[in-house]
Coordinates of C-alpha atoms in Angstrom, one line a residue:
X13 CA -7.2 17.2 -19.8
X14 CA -5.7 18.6 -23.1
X15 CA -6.6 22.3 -23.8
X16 CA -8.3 20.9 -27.2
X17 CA -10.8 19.0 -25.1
X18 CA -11.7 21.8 -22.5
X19 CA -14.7 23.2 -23.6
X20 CA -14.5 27.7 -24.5
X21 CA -17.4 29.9 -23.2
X22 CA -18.5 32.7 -26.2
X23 CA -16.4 35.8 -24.1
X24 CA -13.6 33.4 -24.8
X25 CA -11.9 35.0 -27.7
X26 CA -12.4 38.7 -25.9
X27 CA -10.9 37.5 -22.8
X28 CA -7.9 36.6 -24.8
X29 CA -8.1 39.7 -26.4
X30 CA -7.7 41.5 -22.7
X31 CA -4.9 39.3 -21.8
X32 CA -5.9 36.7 -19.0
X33 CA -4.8 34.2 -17.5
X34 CA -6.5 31.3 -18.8
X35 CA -7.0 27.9 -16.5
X36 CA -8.8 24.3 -16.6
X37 CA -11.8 25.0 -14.1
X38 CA -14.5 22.1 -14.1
X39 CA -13.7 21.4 -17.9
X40 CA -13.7 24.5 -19.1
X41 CA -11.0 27.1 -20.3
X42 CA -11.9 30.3 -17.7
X43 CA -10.1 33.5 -16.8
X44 CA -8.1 32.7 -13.5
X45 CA -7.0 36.5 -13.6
X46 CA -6.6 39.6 -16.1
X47 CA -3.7 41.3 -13.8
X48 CA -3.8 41.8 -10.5
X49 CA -5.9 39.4 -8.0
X50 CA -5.9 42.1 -5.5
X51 CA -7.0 44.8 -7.7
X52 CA -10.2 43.1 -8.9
X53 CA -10.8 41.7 -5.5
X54 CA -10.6 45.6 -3.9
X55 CA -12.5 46.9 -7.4
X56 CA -15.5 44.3 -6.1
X57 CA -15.5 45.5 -2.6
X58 CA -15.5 49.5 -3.6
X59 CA -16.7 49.8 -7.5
X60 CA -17.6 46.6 -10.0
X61 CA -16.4 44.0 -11.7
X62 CA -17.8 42.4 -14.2
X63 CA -17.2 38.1 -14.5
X64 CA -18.2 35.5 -17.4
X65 CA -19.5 33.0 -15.7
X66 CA -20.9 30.9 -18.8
X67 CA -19.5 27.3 -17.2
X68 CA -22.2 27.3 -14.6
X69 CA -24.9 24.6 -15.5
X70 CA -28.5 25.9 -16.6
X71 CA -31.2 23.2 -16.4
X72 CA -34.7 24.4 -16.8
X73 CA -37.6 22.1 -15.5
X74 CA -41.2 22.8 -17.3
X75 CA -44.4 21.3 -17.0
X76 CA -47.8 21.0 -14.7
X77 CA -45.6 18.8 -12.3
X78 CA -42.5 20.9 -12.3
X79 CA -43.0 22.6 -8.9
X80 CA -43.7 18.8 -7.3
X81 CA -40.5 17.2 -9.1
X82 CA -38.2 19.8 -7.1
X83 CA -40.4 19.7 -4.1
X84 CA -39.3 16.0 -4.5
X85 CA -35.8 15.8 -6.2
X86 CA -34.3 19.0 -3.9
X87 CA -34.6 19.8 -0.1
X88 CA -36.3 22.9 -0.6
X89 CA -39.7 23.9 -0.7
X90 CA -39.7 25.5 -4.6
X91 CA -43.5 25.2 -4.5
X92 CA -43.4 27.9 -2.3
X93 CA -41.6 30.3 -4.1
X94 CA -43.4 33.3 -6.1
X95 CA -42.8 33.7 -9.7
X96 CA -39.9 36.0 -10.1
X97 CA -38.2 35.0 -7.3
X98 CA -34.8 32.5 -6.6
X99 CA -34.2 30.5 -3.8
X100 CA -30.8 29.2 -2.4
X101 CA -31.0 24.9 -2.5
X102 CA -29.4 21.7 -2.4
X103 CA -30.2 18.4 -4.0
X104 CA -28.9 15.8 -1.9
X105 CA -28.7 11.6 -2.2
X106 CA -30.7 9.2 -0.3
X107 CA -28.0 9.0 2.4
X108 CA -28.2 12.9 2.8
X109 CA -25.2 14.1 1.2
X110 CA -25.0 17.0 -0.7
X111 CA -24.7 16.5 -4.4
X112 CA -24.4 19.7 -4.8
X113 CA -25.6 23.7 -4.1
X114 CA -28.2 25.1 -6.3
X115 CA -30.2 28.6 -7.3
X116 CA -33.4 27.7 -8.4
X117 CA -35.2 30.6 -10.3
X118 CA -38.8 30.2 -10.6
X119 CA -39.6 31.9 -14.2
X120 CA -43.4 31.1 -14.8
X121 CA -46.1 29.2 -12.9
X122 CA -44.4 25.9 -14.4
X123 CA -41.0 26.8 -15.7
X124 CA -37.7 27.0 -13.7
X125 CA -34.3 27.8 -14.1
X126 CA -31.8 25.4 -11.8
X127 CA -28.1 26.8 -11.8
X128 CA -25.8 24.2 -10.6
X129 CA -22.2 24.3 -10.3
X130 CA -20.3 23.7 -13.1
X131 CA -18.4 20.7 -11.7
X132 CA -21.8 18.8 -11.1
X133 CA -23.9 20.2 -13.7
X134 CA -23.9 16.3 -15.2
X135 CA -24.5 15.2 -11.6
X136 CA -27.5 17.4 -10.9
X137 CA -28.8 16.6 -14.6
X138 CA -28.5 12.9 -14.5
X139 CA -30.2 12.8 -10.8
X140 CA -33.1 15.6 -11.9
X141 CA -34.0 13.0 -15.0
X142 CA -33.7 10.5 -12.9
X143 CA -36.3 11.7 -10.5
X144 CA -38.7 13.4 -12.9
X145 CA -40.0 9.9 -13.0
X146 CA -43.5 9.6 -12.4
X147 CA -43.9 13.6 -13.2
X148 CA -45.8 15.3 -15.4
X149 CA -42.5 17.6 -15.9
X150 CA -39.8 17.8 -18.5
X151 CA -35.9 18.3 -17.5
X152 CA -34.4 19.7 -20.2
X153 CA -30.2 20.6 -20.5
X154 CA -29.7 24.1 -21.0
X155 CA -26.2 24.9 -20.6
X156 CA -25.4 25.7 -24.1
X157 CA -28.6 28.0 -24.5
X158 CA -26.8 30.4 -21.9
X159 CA -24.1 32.6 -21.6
X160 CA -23.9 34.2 -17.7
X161 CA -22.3 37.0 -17.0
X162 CA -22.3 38.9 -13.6
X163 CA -21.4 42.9 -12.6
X164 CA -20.9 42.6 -8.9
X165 CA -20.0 45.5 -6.6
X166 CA -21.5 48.7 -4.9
X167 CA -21.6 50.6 -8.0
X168 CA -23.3 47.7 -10.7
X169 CA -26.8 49.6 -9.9
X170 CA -26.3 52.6 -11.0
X171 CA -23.9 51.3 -14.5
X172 CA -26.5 48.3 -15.4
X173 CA -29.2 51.1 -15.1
X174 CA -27.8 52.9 -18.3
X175 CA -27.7 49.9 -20.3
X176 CA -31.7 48.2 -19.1
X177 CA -35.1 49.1 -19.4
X178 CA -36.0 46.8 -16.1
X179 CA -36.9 48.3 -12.8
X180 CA -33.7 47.7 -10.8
X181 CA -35.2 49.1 -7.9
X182 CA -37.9 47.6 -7.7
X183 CA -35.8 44.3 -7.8
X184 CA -35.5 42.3 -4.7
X185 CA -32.2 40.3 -3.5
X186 CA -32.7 36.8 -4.7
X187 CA -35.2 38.1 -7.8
X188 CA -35.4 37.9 -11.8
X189 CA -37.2 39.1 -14.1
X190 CA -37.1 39.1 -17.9
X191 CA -35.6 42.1 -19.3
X192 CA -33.6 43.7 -22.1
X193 CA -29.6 44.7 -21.6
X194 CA -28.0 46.9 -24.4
X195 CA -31.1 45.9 -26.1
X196 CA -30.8 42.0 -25.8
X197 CA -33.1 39.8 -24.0
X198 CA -32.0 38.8 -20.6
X199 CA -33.1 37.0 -17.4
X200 CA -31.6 39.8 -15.0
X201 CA -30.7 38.7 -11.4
X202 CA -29.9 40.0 -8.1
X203 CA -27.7 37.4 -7.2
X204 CA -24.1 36.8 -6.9
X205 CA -21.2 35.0 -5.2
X206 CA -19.2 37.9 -4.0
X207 CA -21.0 39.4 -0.8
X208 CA -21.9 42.4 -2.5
X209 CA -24.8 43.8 -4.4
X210 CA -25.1 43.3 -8.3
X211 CA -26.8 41.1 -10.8
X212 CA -26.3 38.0 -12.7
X213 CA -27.4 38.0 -16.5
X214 CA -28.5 35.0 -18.5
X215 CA -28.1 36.4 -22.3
X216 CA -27.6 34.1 -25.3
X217 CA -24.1 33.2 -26.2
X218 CA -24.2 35.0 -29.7
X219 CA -25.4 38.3 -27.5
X220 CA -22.4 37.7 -24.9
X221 CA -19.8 39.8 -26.1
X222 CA -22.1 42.9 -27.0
X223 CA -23.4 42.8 -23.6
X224 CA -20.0 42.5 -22.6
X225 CA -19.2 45.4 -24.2
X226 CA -21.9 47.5 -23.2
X227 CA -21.3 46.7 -19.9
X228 CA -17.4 47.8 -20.1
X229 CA -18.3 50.9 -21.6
X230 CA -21.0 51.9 -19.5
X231 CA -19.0 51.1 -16.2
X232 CA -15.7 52.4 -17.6
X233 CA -16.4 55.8 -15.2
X234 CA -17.6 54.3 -12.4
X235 CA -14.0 52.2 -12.3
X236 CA -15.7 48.8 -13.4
X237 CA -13.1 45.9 -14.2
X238 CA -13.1 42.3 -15.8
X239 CA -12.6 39.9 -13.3
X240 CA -11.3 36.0 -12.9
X241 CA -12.4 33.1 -10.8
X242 CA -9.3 34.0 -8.4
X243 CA -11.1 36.7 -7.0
X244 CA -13.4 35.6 -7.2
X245 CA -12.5 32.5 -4.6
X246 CA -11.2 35.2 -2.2
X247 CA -14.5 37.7 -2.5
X248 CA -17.1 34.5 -1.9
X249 CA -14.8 33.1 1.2
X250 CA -14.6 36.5 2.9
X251 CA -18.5 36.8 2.0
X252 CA -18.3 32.9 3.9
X253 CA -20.1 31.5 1.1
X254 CA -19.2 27.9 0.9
X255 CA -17.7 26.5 -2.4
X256 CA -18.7 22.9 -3.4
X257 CA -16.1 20.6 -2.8
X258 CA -14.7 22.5 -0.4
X259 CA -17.0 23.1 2.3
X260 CA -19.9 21.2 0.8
X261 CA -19.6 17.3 -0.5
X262 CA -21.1 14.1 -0.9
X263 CA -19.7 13.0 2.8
X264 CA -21.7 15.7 4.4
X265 CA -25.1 16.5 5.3
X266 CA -26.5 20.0 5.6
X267 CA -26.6 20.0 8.8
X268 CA -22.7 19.0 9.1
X269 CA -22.4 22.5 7.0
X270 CA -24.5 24.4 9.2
X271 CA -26.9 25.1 6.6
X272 CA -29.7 22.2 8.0
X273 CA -31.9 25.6 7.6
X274 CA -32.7 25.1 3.8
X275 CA -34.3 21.1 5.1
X276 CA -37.5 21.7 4.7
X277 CA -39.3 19.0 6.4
X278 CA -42.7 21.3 6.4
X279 CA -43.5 21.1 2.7
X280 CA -46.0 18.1 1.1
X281 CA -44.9 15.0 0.1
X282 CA -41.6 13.0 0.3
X283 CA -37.9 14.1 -0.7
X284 CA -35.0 11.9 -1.7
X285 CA -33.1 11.9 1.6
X286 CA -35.8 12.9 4.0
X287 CA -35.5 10.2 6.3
X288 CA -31.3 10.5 6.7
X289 CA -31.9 14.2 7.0
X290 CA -34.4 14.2 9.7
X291 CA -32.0 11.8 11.7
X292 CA -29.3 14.0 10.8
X293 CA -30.9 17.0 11.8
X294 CA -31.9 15.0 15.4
X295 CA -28.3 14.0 15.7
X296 CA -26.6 17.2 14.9
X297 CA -29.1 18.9 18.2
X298 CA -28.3 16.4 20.4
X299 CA -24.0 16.2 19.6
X300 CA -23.2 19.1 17.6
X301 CA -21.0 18.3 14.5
X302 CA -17.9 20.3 13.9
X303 CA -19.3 23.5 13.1
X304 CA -17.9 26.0 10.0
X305 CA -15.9 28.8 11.8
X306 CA -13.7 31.7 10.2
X307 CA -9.8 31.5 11.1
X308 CA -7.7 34.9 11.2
X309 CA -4.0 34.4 11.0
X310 CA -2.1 36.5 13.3
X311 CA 1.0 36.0 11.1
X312 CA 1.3 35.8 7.2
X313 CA 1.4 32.4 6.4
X314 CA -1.5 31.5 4.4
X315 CA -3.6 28.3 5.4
X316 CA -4.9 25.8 2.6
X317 CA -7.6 23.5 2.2
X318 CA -7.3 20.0 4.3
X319 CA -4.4 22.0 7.0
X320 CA -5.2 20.6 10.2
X321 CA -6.3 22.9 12.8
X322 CA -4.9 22.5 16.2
X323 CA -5.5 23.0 19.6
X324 CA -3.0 22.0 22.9
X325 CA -1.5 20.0 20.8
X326 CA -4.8 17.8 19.0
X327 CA -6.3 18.6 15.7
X328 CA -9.7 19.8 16.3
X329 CA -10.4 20.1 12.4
X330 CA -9.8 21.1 9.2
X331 CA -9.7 24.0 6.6
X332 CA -11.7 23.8 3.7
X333 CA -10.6 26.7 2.5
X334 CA -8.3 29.7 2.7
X335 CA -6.7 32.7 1.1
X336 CA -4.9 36.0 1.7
X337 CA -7.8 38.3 2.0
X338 CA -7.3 41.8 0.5
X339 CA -9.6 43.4 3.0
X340 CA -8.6 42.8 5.9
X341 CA -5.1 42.5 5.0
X342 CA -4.1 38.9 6.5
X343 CA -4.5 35.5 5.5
X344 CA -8.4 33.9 6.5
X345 CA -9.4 30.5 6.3
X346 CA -13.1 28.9 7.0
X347 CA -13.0 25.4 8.8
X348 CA -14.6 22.7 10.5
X349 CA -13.6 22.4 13.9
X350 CA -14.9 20.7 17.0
X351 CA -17.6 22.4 18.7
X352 CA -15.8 23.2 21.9
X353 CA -13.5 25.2 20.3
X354 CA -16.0 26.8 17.6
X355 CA -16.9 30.2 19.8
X356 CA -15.5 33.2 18.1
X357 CA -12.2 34.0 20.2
X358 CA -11.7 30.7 21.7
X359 CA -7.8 31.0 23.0
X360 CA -5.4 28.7 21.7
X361 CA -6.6 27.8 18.5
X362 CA -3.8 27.3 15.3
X363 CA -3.2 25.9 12.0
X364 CA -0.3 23.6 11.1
X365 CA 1.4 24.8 8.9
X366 CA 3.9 22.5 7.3
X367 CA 5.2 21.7 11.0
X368 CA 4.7 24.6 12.3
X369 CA 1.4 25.9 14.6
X370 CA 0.3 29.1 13.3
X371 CA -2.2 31.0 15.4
X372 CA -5.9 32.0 14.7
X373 CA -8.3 33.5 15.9
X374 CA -11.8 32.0 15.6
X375 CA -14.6 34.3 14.4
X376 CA -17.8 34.2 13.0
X377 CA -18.6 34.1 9.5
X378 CA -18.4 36.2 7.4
X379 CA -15.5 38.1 7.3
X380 CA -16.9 40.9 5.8
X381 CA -20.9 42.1 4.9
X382 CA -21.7 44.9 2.8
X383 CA -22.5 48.5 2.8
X384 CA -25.9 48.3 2.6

């Protein structure tokens, strides 16, 4: 894709401005990096950063049916959540493969905000239209009425705190609730992709860069720095958070991802995929999949996405993803492997690398959880 064509969030000029590293990421012209990876990755785990992440896709769904569409069109029960409160998602196909991950934020008694990822945003657009059919419930595109932009890290309490008039501690993980930020209206979250506390605002895009700003200025003390997608990448895999495409996909189910937990089979009415789920759930108790695991190198070399992992000499799966982490100081990876060799420290367990069997140790995921 030529740069003309990629589309620019409203932070773009500014990031420019601070010097990143611009990259092509889902159709959009993001910050890969300002400097160093590391540094924002270690400023995450022990102070804030601050990300724009405008290219994730808004969709909200309104109307005296909107709760029964997504009871219908995603795997969730959305019904059942409170006003003011998010829940973690997937919309799936018929077949039961994921189309993608979702946040669903439920805004008013018939108003909701879906945030997809912003490689399927169109996907999860065109199949929520699709399914509204029938519903007394609008879908409406609402990418372009939104800029996001997210503090993440142990300190982004105590610096959004300065800059809101919302109760921050009274706000739940998984919450929103309309509020103003350096005096613009937001929808202020507690949510994130990092493993860490923080929020995620939803500000217009002509109120971006003031927020921006605001929030630059008011962390400056606390050590708060911008941050790109590279970081990140490494922050949600040590967090073992999966990343669409990666550990997620249209050929899996979410019980292949382990995550057959957010199936609910208990809520009214039908869901598209609810009779290939409920064999998949049946099939994954009785023959366990290959199960996501978390790989620790015992060398340096670094393991990357669709590496075979290894074991007496047969692959037993495959890395979906994988990264030097800056925490723990050596390259991790998260995979799918058999499950006889899934149990965190099963011996004999390596990655080939180029030709060459690295070892790894198998742990559970995550890699690292917060301070709380």
């Amino acid at each position: 894709m030529s740069s003309a064509a990629l589309r620019h969030t409203a932070l773009d000029a500014l990031h420019r401005s601070l010097g990143a590293t611009m990259t092509d990421f889902a159709g959009w012209d993001m910050p890969l990096r300002y400097g160093s990876e590391r540094d924002e990755h270690l400023a995450v785990r022990t102070r804030a950063g601050l990300f724009d992440l405008s290219h994730m896709g808004e969709i909200t769904v309104t109307g005296p049916q909107a709760a029964g569409l997504l009871n219908f069109a995603l795997v969730g029960n959305l019904a059942a959540v409170g006003v003011g409160r998010a829940r973690y998602t997937m919309i799936c196909r018929a077949d039961g493969g994921i189309l993608d991950d979702l946040i669903v934020y439920r805004l008013a008694e018939a108003e909701y905000l879906v945030v997809a990822n912003a490689s399927n945003a169109q996907v999860v657009l065109d199949a929520l239209t699709e399914r509204a059919a029938g519903f007394d419930a609008e879908v409406r595109d609402d990418r372009d009425a939104y800029a996001l932009l997210a503090v993440q890290g142990p300190e982004s309490p105590g610096i959004l705190k300065s800059l809101t008039d919302a109760d921050l501690d009274g706000l739940k993980y998984y919450a929103g609730l309309p509020g103003t930020v350096a005096g613009v209206p937001a929808l202020i979250a507690r949510t994130g992709y990092t493993g860490e506390d923080g929020f995620e605002l939803f500000v217009k895009p002509e109120h971006a860069v003031a927020v921006w700003q605001a929030l630059t200025e008011a962390g400056a003390p606390a050590g708060l720095v911008p941050c790109g997608l590279s970081c990140r990448d490494t922050l949600r895999l040590e967090a073992g958070m999966p990343l669409y495409g990666h550990e997620l996909s249209a050929a899996l189910t979410p019980f292949d991802a382990g995550l057959g937990r957010v199936v609910k089979f208990d809520k009214d009415g039908d869901f598209v995929g609810r009779e290939a789920l409920a064999a998949a759930a049946e099939k994954a108790a009785a023959d366990p999949p290959r199960v996501l695991v978390g790989l620790i190198a015992e060398g340096r070399r670094v393991p990357r996405a669709g590496y075979a992992v290894v074991a007496g000499g047969d692959t037993v799966g495959e890395v979906t993803s994988g990264a030097p982490s800056p925490t723990l100081g050596r390259p991790i990876a998260m995979a799918y492997v058999d499950a006889a060799h899934a149990a965190p420290g099963t011996a004999g367990v390596g990655v080939d690398i180029r030709g060459s069997h690295e070892p790894y140790e198998v742990v559970a995921l995550p890699f690292h959880k917060r301070r709380k």
